[in-house]
Short mmCIF file of C-alpha atoms and ligand atoms in Angstrom, two decimals:
data_model
loop_
_atom_site.label_atom_id
_atom_site.label_comp_id
_atom_site.label_asym_id
_atom_site.label_seq_id
_atom_site.Cartn_x
_atom_site.Cartn_y
_atom_site.Cartn_z
CA MET Q 126 10.41 -21.96 -13.05
CA ARG Q 127 13.74 -19.94 -13.17
CA THR Q 128 13.81 -17.51 -10.38
CA SER Q 129 14.40 -13.95 -11.79
CA ALA Q 130 17.34 -11.75 -10.23
CA ALA Q 131 14.42 -9.53 -9.02
CA ALA Q 132 12.73 -12.30 -7.15
CA ALA Q 133 16.04 -13.58 -5.71
CA GLU Q 134 16.64 -10.28 -4.24
CA VAL Q 135 13.17 -10.10 -2.68
CA LEU Q 136 13.60 -13.44 -1.35
CA ALA Q 137 17.12 -12.52 0.26
CA ALA Q 138 15.58 -9.33 1.87
CA ALA Q 139 12.57 -11.08 3.19
CA ASN Q 140 14.38 -14.03 4.61
CA GLY Q 141 16.85 -11.48 6.24
CA SER Q 142 13.76 -9.92 7.89
CA PRO Q 143 13.63 -11.23 11.60
CA SER Q 144 10.39 -9.34 12.31
CA TRP Q 145 7.35 -8.00 10.70
CA ALA Q 146 8.45 -4.37 11.28
CA GLU Q 147 11.81 -5.20 9.69
CA LEU Q 148 10.04 -6.92 6.77
CA ALA Q 149 7.89 -3.69 6.42
CA ALA Q 150 10.61 -1.25 6.42
CA ARG Q 151 12.56 -3.39 3.56
CA SER Q 152 9.35 -3.94 1.58
CA ALA Q 153 8.89 -0.08 1.55
CA ALA Q 154 11.95 0.25 -0.73
CA CYS Q 155 11.03 -2.50 -2.93
CA THR Q 156 11.36 -1.82 -6.64
CA ALA Q 157 11.50 -5.53 -8.01
CA CYS Q 158 8.53 -4.58 -10.28
CA PRO Q 159 9.39 -1.42 -11.86
CA GLU Q 160 5.80 -0.40 -13.12
CA LEU Q 161 4.22 -1.16 -9.71
CA ALA Q 162 6.99 0.68 -7.89
CA ALA Q 163 6.58 3.91 -10.07
CA GLU Q 164 2.85 4.05 -9.85
CA ARG Q 165 2.03 2.99 -6.27
CA THR Q 166 1.44 5.49 -3.37
CA THR Q 167 2.29 2.88 -0.82
CA VAL Q 168 3.52 -0.64 -0.23
CA VAL Q 169 0.64 -2.44 1.46
CA VAL Q 170 2.28 -4.99 3.58
CA GLY Q 171 -0.88 -5.91 5.50
CA ASP Q 172 -2.11 -6.63 8.91
CA ALA Q 173 -0.51 -8.96 11.40
CA PRO Q 174 -1.97 -8.92 14.73
CA PRO Q 175 -0.11 -10.77 17.44
CA ARG Q 176 -1.11 -14.51 17.70
CA ALA Q 177 -3.34 -14.37 14.60
CA ARG Q 178 -4.95 -17.81 14.13
CA LEU Q 179 -6.19 -17.15 10.70
CA ALA Q 180 -4.33 -15.39 7.78
CA LEU Q 181 -6.51 -14.30 4.67
CA VAL Q 182 -4.69 -13.90 1.61
CA GLY Q 183 -6.19 -11.62 -1.39
CA GLU Q 184 -4.93 -10.54 -4.70
CA ALA Q 185 -3.55 -7.07 -4.52
CA PRO Q 186 -4.27 -3.61 -3.20
CA GLY Q 187 -6.79 -1.56 -4.98
CA ALA Q 188 -7.06 2.13 -5.26
CA GLU Q 189 -8.47 2.67 -1.80
CA GLU Q 190 -5.86 0.40 -0.24
CA ASP Q 191 -3.14 2.00 -2.05
CA ARG Q 192 -4.30 5.37 -0.68
CA ALA Q 193 -4.69 4.02 2.81
CA GLY Q 194 -1.65 1.71 3.01
CA ARG Q 195 -3.84 -1.12 4.43
CA PRO Q 196 -5.43 -4.27 2.70
CA PHE Q 197 -9.26 -4.64 2.35
CA VAL Q 198 -10.45 -1.31 3.30
CA GLY Q 199 -12.92 -0.54 0.27
CA LYS Q 200 -16.18 -1.96 -0.47
CA ALA Q 201 -14.69 -5.51 -0.63
CA GLY Q 202 -13.22 -5.01 2.81
CA ARG Q 203 -16.23 -3.91 4.28
CA LEU Q 204 -18.06 -6.89 3.11
CA LEU Q 205 -15.33 -9.13 4.28
CA ASP Q 206 -15.49 -7.44 7.82
CA GLU Q 207 -19.25 -8.36 8.01
CA LEU Q 208 -18.87 -11.83 6.75
CA LEU Q 209 -16.01 -12.34 9.42
CA ALA Q 210 -18.16 -10.92 12.12
CA GLU Q 211 -21.00 -13.45 11.07
CA ALA Q 212 -18.47 -16.17 11.42
CA GLY Q 213 -17.57 -14.91 14.88
CA LEU Q 214 -14.23 -13.61 13.94
CA ARG Q 215 -12.89 -10.11 14.49
CA ARG Q 216 -11.11 -8.48 11.74
CA ASP Q 217 -8.46 -7.06 14.37
CA GLU Q 218 -7.65 -10.66 15.27
CA VAL Q 219 -7.05 -11.97 11.71
CA ALA Q 220 -4.04 -11.51 9.60
CA VAL Q 221 -4.80 -10.03 6.28
CA VAL Q 222 -2.36 -9.90 3.24
CA ASN Q 223 -2.17 -10.12 -0.56
CA VAL Q 224 -0.23 -11.81 -3.12
CA LEU Q 225 1.13 -8.47 -4.34
CA GLN Q 226 1.96 -5.64 -1.83
CA CYS Q 227 1.75 -2.90 -4.55
CA ARG Q 228 -1.45 -1.89 -6.64
CA PRO Q 229 -1.54 -3.01 -10.37
CA PRO Q 230 -2.39 0.26 -12.39
CA GLY Q 231 -5.85 0.45 -13.49
CA ASN Q 232 -6.55 -2.72 -11.14
CA ARG Q 233 -5.35 -4.98 -13.87
CA ALA Q 234 -4.58 -8.46 -12.85
CA PRO Q 235 -1.23 -9.30 -11.56
CA ARG Q 236 1.35 -10.42 -14.11
CA ALA Q 237 3.01 -13.84 -13.48
CA ALA Q 238 6.65 -12.13 -13.04
CA GLU Q 239 5.11 -9.74 -10.38
CA VAL Q 240 3.46 -12.70 -8.59
CA ALA Q 241 6.90 -14.47 -8.83
CA ASN Q 242 8.80 -11.28 -7.74
CA CYS Q 243 6.67 -10.74 -4.66
CA ARG Q 244 6.49 -14.40 -3.54
CA GLY Q 245 9.54 -14.06 -1.11
CA TRP Q 246 7.59 -11.39 0.94
CA LEU Q 247 4.52 -13.33 1.27
CA THR Q 248 6.31 -16.60 2.13
CA ARG Q 249 8.21 -14.71 4.97
CA LYS Q 250 5.06 -13.22 6.30
CA LEU Q 251 3.39 -16.49 6.46
CA ASP Q 252 6.21 -17.68 8.29
CA LEU Q 253 6.48 -14.97 10.78
CA VAL Q 254 2.57 -14.97 11.59
CA ARG Q 255 2.40 -18.84 11.68
CA PRO Q 256 -1.35 -18.94 11.56
CA GLN Q 257 -3.17 -22.16 12.19
CA VAL Q 258 -5.11 -21.72 8.87
CA VAL Q 259 -4.50 -19.70 5.68
CA CYS Q 260 -7.63 -18.78 3.57
CA ALA Q 261 -6.86 -17.78 -0.06
CA LEU Q 262 -9.40 -15.51 -1.48
CA GLY Q 263 -9.95 -15.59 -5.01
CA LEU Q 264 -8.13 -17.46 -7.87
CA THR Q 265 -4.93 -15.39 -7.88
CA ALA Q 266 -4.25 -16.43 -4.16
CA ALA Q 267 -5.72 -19.95 -4.62
CA SER Q 268 -3.20 -20.42 -7.63
CA TRP Q 269 -0.34 -19.09 -5.47
CA PHE Q 270 -0.79 -21.96 -3.02
CA LEU Q 271 -2.08 -24.77 -5.38
CA GLY Q 272 -0.70 -23.98 -8.73
CA ARG Q 273 -2.02 -22.73 -11.95
CA GLY Q 274 -4.94 -24.60 -13.21
CA VAL Q 275 -6.54 -24.68 -9.84
CA ARG Q 276 -10.37 -24.33 -10.05
CA LEU Q 277 -11.99 -22.60 -7.00
CA GLY Q 278 -15.27 -24.54 -7.06
CA ALA Q 279 -13.38 -28.01 -6.91
CA ALA Q 280 -10.79 -26.82 -4.31
CA ARG Q 281 -13.21 -25.50 -1.70
CA GLY Q 282 -14.40 -27.29 1.28
CA VAL Q 283 -10.91 -29.07 1.40
CA VAL Q 284 -7.96 -28.34 3.87
CA HIS Q 285 -4.91 -28.60 1.55
CA GLU Q 286 -1.42 -29.25 3.17
CA VAL Q 287 0.96 -26.96 1.45
CA ASP Q 288 4.56 -26.48 2.66
CA ASP Q 289 3.48 -27.35 6.08
CA ARG Q 290 0.44 -24.75 6.09
CA ARG Q 291 -3.12 -25.66 6.23
CA VAL Q 292 -4.77 -23.82 3.23
CA VAL Q 293 -8.25 -23.55 2.26
CA VAL Q 294 -9.74 -21.45 -0.68
CA SER Q 295 -12.78 -19.52 -1.35
CA TYR Q 296 -14.01 -16.66 -3.33
CA HIS Q 297 -12.76 -13.02 -3.29
CA PRO Q 298 -15.11 -10.60 -1.72
CA SER Q 299 -14.82 -8.59 -4.98
CA ALA Q 300 -16.56 -11.52 -6.82
CA ALA Q 301 -19.22 -11.70 -4.09
CA ILE Q 302 -19.84 -8.08 -4.73
CA ARG Q 303 -19.75 -8.46 -8.46
CA PHE Q 304 -22.41 -11.23 -8.52
CA GLY Q 305 -24.57 -9.33 -6.05
CA PRO Q 306 -26.32 -10.58 -2.95
CA ALA Q 307 -28.27 -13.38 -4.35
CA GLY Q 308 -25.34 -14.72 -6.27
CA MET Q 309 -23.19 -17.99 -5.50
CA PRO Q 310 -19.95 -16.34 -4.51
CA ILE Q 311 -21.23 -14.45 -1.35
CA ALA Q 312 -23.10 -17.58 -0.13
CA ALA Q 313 -19.99 -19.68 -0.79
CA LEU Q 314 -17.64 -17.06 0.99
CA ARG Q 315 -20.14 -17.02 3.98
CA SER Q 316 -20.18 -20.60 4.46
CA ASP Q 317 -16.40 -20.89 3.79
CA LEU Q 318 -15.58 -18.34 6.53
CA ALA Q 319 -17.98 -20.02 9.09
CA TRP Q 320 -16.30 -23.38 8.14
CA VAL Q 321 -12.85 -21.82 8.52
CA ALA Q 322 -13.65 -20.38 12.08
CA SER Q 323 -14.76 -24.13 13.14
CA LEU Q 324 -11.28 -25.10 12.12
CA LEU Q 325 -9.52 -22.69 14.47
CA ASP Q 326 -8.29 -23.77 17.87
CA HIS Q 327 -10.10 -21.49 20.26
CA GLY Q 328 -7.77 -22.59 23.23
S1 SF4 E 271 4.62 -5.96 -5.90
FE1 SF4 E 271 5.96 -6.88 -4.36
S2 SF4 E 271 7.93 -7.48 -5.28
FE2 SF4 E 271 6.71 -6.09 -6.63
S3 SF4 E 271 7.46 -3.89 -6.15
FE3 SF4 E 271 5.66 -4.31 -4.99
S4 SF4 E 271 6.46 -5.11 -3.08
FE4 SF4 E 271 8.15 -5.31 -4.63
#
Protein backbone atom coordinates (compact mmCIF):
# COMPACT_ATOMS: atom_id res chain seq x y z
CA MET A 1 0.00 0.00 0.00
CA ARG A 2 1.31 3.47 -0.86
CA THR A 3 2.03 5.65 2.13
CA SER A 4 0.18 8.96 2.00
CA ALA A 5 1.97 12.22 2.75
CA ALA A 6 -0.02 12.49 6.00
CA ALA A 7 0.98 9.00 7.12
CA ALA A 8 4.60 9.68 6.21
CA GLU A 9 4.55 12.87 8.28
CA VAL A 10 3.14 11.00 11.26
CA LEU A 11 5.77 8.30 10.88
CA ALA A 12 8.59 10.85 10.88
CA ALA A 13 7.19 12.66 13.93
CA ALA A 14 6.61 9.39 15.79
CA ASN A 15 10.02 7.96 15.00
CA GLY A 16 11.59 11.24 16.10
CA SER A 17 9.96 10.97 19.53
CA PRO A 18 12.53 9.64 22.00
CA SER A 19 10.02 9.24 24.84
CA TRP A 20 6.32 8.75 25.54
CA ALA A 21 6.03 12.34 26.78
CA GLU A 22 7.56 13.70 23.59
CA LEU A 23 5.29 11.51 21.47
CA ALA A 24 2.26 12.72 23.43
CA ALA A 25 3.27 16.34 22.90
CA ARG A 26 3.72 15.83 19.16
CA SER A 27 0.48 13.83 18.89
CA ALA A 28 -1.48 16.66 20.46
CA ALA A 29 -0.83 18.77 17.38
CA CYS A 30 -1.54 16.01 14.84
CA THR A 31 -3.95 16.99 12.05
CA ALA A 32 -3.24 14.08 9.69
CA CYS A 33 -6.95 13.19 9.67
CA PRO A 34 -8.64 16.59 9.14
CA GLU A 35 -12.17 15.49 10.10
CA LEU A 36 -11.05 13.83 13.31
CA ALA A 37 -8.76 16.70 14.23
CA ALA A 38 -11.62 19.17 13.77
CA GLU A 39 -14.13 17.17 15.83
CA ARG A 40 -12.03 15.84 18.71
CA THR A 41 -11.79 17.30 22.19
CA THR A 42 -8.52 15.56 23.01
CA VAL A 43 -5.94 13.32 21.39
CA VAL A 44 -6.10 10.14 23.44
CA VAL A 45 -2.53 8.91 23.44
CA GLY A 46 -3.13 6.17 26.00
CA ASP A 47 -1.62 4.82 29.21
CA ALA A 48 1.93 3.55 29.45
CA PRO A 49 2.90 2.59 33.00
CA PRO A 50 6.61 1.94 33.48
CA ARG A 51 7.67 -1.65 32.73
CA ALA A 52 4.22 -2.67 31.46
CA ARG A 53 4.37 -6.36 30.53
CA LEU A 54 1.12 -6.28 28.61
CA ALA A 55 -0.27 -3.79 26.09
CA LEU A 56 -3.95 -3.78 25.20
CA VAL A 57 -4.88 -2.27 21.85
CA GLY A 58 -8.47 -1.20 21.19
CA GLU A 59 -10.09 0.58 18.28
CA ALA A 60 -10.57 4.29 18.95
CA PRO A 61 -11.67 6.68 21.71
CA GLY A 62 -15.41 6.96 22.30
CA ALA A 63 -17.26 10.01 23.58
CA GLU A 64 -16.22 9.54 27.22
CA GLU A 65 -12.61 8.84 26.30
CA ASP A 66 -12.54 11.91 24.07
CA ARG A 67 -13.75 14.06 26.96
CA ALA A 68 -11.48 12.46 29.57
CA GLY A 69 -8.39 12.17 27.37
CA ARG A 70 -7.87 8.58 28.49
CA PRO A 71 -8.66 5.25 26.81
CA PHE A 72 -11.29 2.81 28.07
CA VAL A 73 -12.91 4.96 30.76
CA GLY A 74 -16.57 4.37 29.76
CA LYS A 75 -18.74 1.30 30.25
CA ALA A 76 -16.43 -0.87 28.14
CA GLY A 77 -13.48 0.36 30.20
CA ARG A 78 -15.16 -0.57 33.48
CA LEU A 79 -15.84 -4.07 32.16
CA LEU A 80 -12.24 -4.33 30.99
CA ASP A 81 -10.99 -3.32 34.45
CA GLU A 82 -13.18 -6.02 36.04
CA LEU A 83 -11.99 -8.73 33.67
CA LEU A 84 -8.35 -7.69 34.10
CA ALA A 85 -8.76 -7.92 37.88
CA GLU A 86 -10.31 -11.38 37.55
CA ALA A 87 -7.23 -12.39 35.54
CA GLY A 88 -4.98 -11.07 38.32
CA LEU A 89 -3.90 -7.98 36.39
CA ARG A 90 -4.16 -4.39 37.55
CA ARG A 91 -5.22 -1.80 35.03
CA ASP A 92 -2.48 0.54 36.23
CA GLU A 93 0.24 -1.97 35.31
CA VAL A 94 -1.05 -2.50 31.77
CA ALA A 95 -0.41 -0.23 28.77
CA VAL A 96 -3.67 0.70 27.03
CA VAL A 97 -3.80 2.28 23.59
CA ASN A 98 -6.00 2.38 20.50
CA VAL A 99 -5.52 2.06 16.75
CA LEU A 100 -6.75 5.66 16.42
CA GLN A 101 -5.88 8.40 18.87
CA CYS A 102 -8.86 10.56 17.90
CA ARG A 103 -12.56 9.83 18.16
CA PRO A 104 -14.41 9.18 14.88
CA PRO A 105 -17.51 11.42 14.89
CA GLY A 106 -20.67 9.63 15.99
CA ASN A 107 -18.55 6.60 16.90
CA ARG A 108 -18.43 5.51 13.28
CA ALA A 109 -15.85 2.88 12.34
CA PRO A 110 -12.34 4.12 11.60
CA ARG A 111 -11.63 4.62 7.90
CA ALA A 112 -8.73 2.83 6.26
CA ALA A 113 -6.93 6.11 5.56
CA GLU A 114 -7.24 7.14 9.23
CA VAL A 115 -5.86 3.80 10.39
CA ALA A 116 -2.97 4.20 7.96
CA ASN A 117 -2.32 7.77 9.13
CA CYS A 118 -2.21 6.78 12.80
CA ARG A 119 -0.10 3.66 12.27
CA GLY A 120 3.18 5.46 12.94
CA TRP A 121 2.02 6.68 16.36
CA LEU A 122 0.91 3.23 17.50
CA THR A 123 4.00 1.49 16.14
CA ARG A 124 6.27 3.90 17.99
CA LYS A 125 4.24 3.57 21.20
CA LEU A 126 4.61 -0.20 21.14
CA ASP A 127 8.34 0.20 20.50
CA LEU A 128 8.63 2.54 23.49
CA VAL A 129 6.66 0.27 25.84
CA ARG A 130 8.15 -3.01 24.59
CA PRO A 131 5.54 -5.22 26.30
CA GLN A 132 6.03 -8.97 26.52
CA VAL A 133 2.62 -9.52 24.93
CA VAL A 134 0.23 -7.33 22.93
CA CYS A 135 -3.47 -8.16 23.10
CA ALA A 136 -5.56 -6.76 20.23
CA LEU A 137 -9.17 -6.22 21.29
CA GLY A 138 -11.69 -6.43 18.47
CA LEU A 139 -11.51 -6.72 14.73
CA THR A 140 -9.99 -3.30 13.97
CA ALA A 141 -7.03 -3.95 16.25
CA ALA A 142 -6.69 -7.57 15.15
CA SER A 143 -6.61 -6.45 11.51
CA TRP A 144 -3.97 -3.84 12.35
CA PHE A 145 -1.59 -6.65 13.31
CA LEU A 146 -2.76 -9.60 11.23
CA GLY A 147 -4.18 -7.93 8.13
CA ARG A 148 -7.63 -7.51 6.73
CA GLY A 149 -9.59 -10.70 6.38
CA VAL A 150 -8.56 -11.93 9.82
CA ARG A 151 -11.37 -13.68 11.69
CA LEU A 152 -11.37 -13.18 15.44
CA GLY A 153 -12.76 -16.62 16.20
CA ALA A 154 -10.05 -18.34 14.18
CA ALA A 155 -7.20 -16.09 15.38
CA ARG A 156 -7.90 -16.45 19.12
CA GLY A 157 -5.89 -18.77 21.33
CA VAL A 158 -2.69 -18.48 19.27
CA VAL A 159 0.41 -16.37 19.92
CA HIS A 160 1.10 -14.65 16.59
CA GLU A 161 4.62 -13.38 15.90
CA VAL A 162 4.27 -10.02 14.16
CA ASP A 163 7.28 -7.74 13.61
CA ASP A 164 9.05 -9.25 16.61
CA ARG A 165 5.99 -8.81 18.80
CA ARG A 166 3.94 -11.55 20.47
CA VAL A 167 0.37 -10.72 19.57
CA VAL A 168 -2.86 -12.36 20.71
CA VAL A 169 -6.37 -11.32 19.79
CA SER A 170 -9.71 -11.29 21.55
CA TYR A 171 -13.09 -9.60 21.48
CA HIS A 172 -13.54 -5.92 22.23
CA PRO A 173 -15.26 -5.22 25.57
CA SER A 174 -17.95 -3.29 23.64
CA ALA A 175 -18.89 -6.52 21.86
CA ALA A 176 -18.99 -8.26 25.22
CA ILE A 177 -21.47 -5.62 26.43
CA ARG A 178 -23.52 -5.74 23.23
CA PHE A 179 -24.02 -9.51 23.41
CA GLY A 180 -24.78 -9.39 27.16
CA PRO A 181 -23.55 -11.37 30.16
CA ALA A 182 -24.66 -14.71 28.69
CA GLY A 183 -23.12 -14.00 25.28
CA MET A 184 -20.07 -15.67 23.80
CA PRO A 185 -17.81 -12.56 23.55
CA ILE A 186 -17.65 -11.90 27.30
CA ALA A 187 -16.84 -15.53 28.07
CA ALA A 188 -14.17 -15.50 25.35
CA LEU A 189 -12.67 -12.22 26.56
CA ARG A 190 -12.63 -13.46 30.15
CA SER A 191 -10.82 -16.69 29.27
CA ASP A 192 -8.47 -14.93 26.81
CA LEU A 193 -7.35 -12.40 29.44
CA ALA A 194 -6.75 -15.19 31.95
CA TRP A 195 -4.67 -16.99 29.31
CA VAL A 196 -2.77 -13.79 28.46
CA ALA A 197 -1.93 -13.30 32.15
CA SER A 198 -0.46 -16.81 32.20
CA LEU A 199 1.82 -15.92 29.27
CA LEU A 200 3.47 -13.06 31.15
CA ASP A 201 6.79 -13.45 32.85
CA HIS A 202 6.18 -12.64 36.50
CA GLY A 203 9.87 -12.28 37.41
S1 LIG B 1 -6.29 9.69 14.44
FE1 LIG B 1 -4.05 9.67 14.67
S2 LIG B 1 -3.22 10.31 12.69
FE2 LIG B 1 -5.41 10.89 12.72
S3 LIG B 1 -5.40 13.03 13.48
FE3 LIG B 1 -5.67 11.71 15.26
S4 LIG B 1 -3.57 11.40 16.05
FE4 LIG B 1 -3.38 12.16 13.94
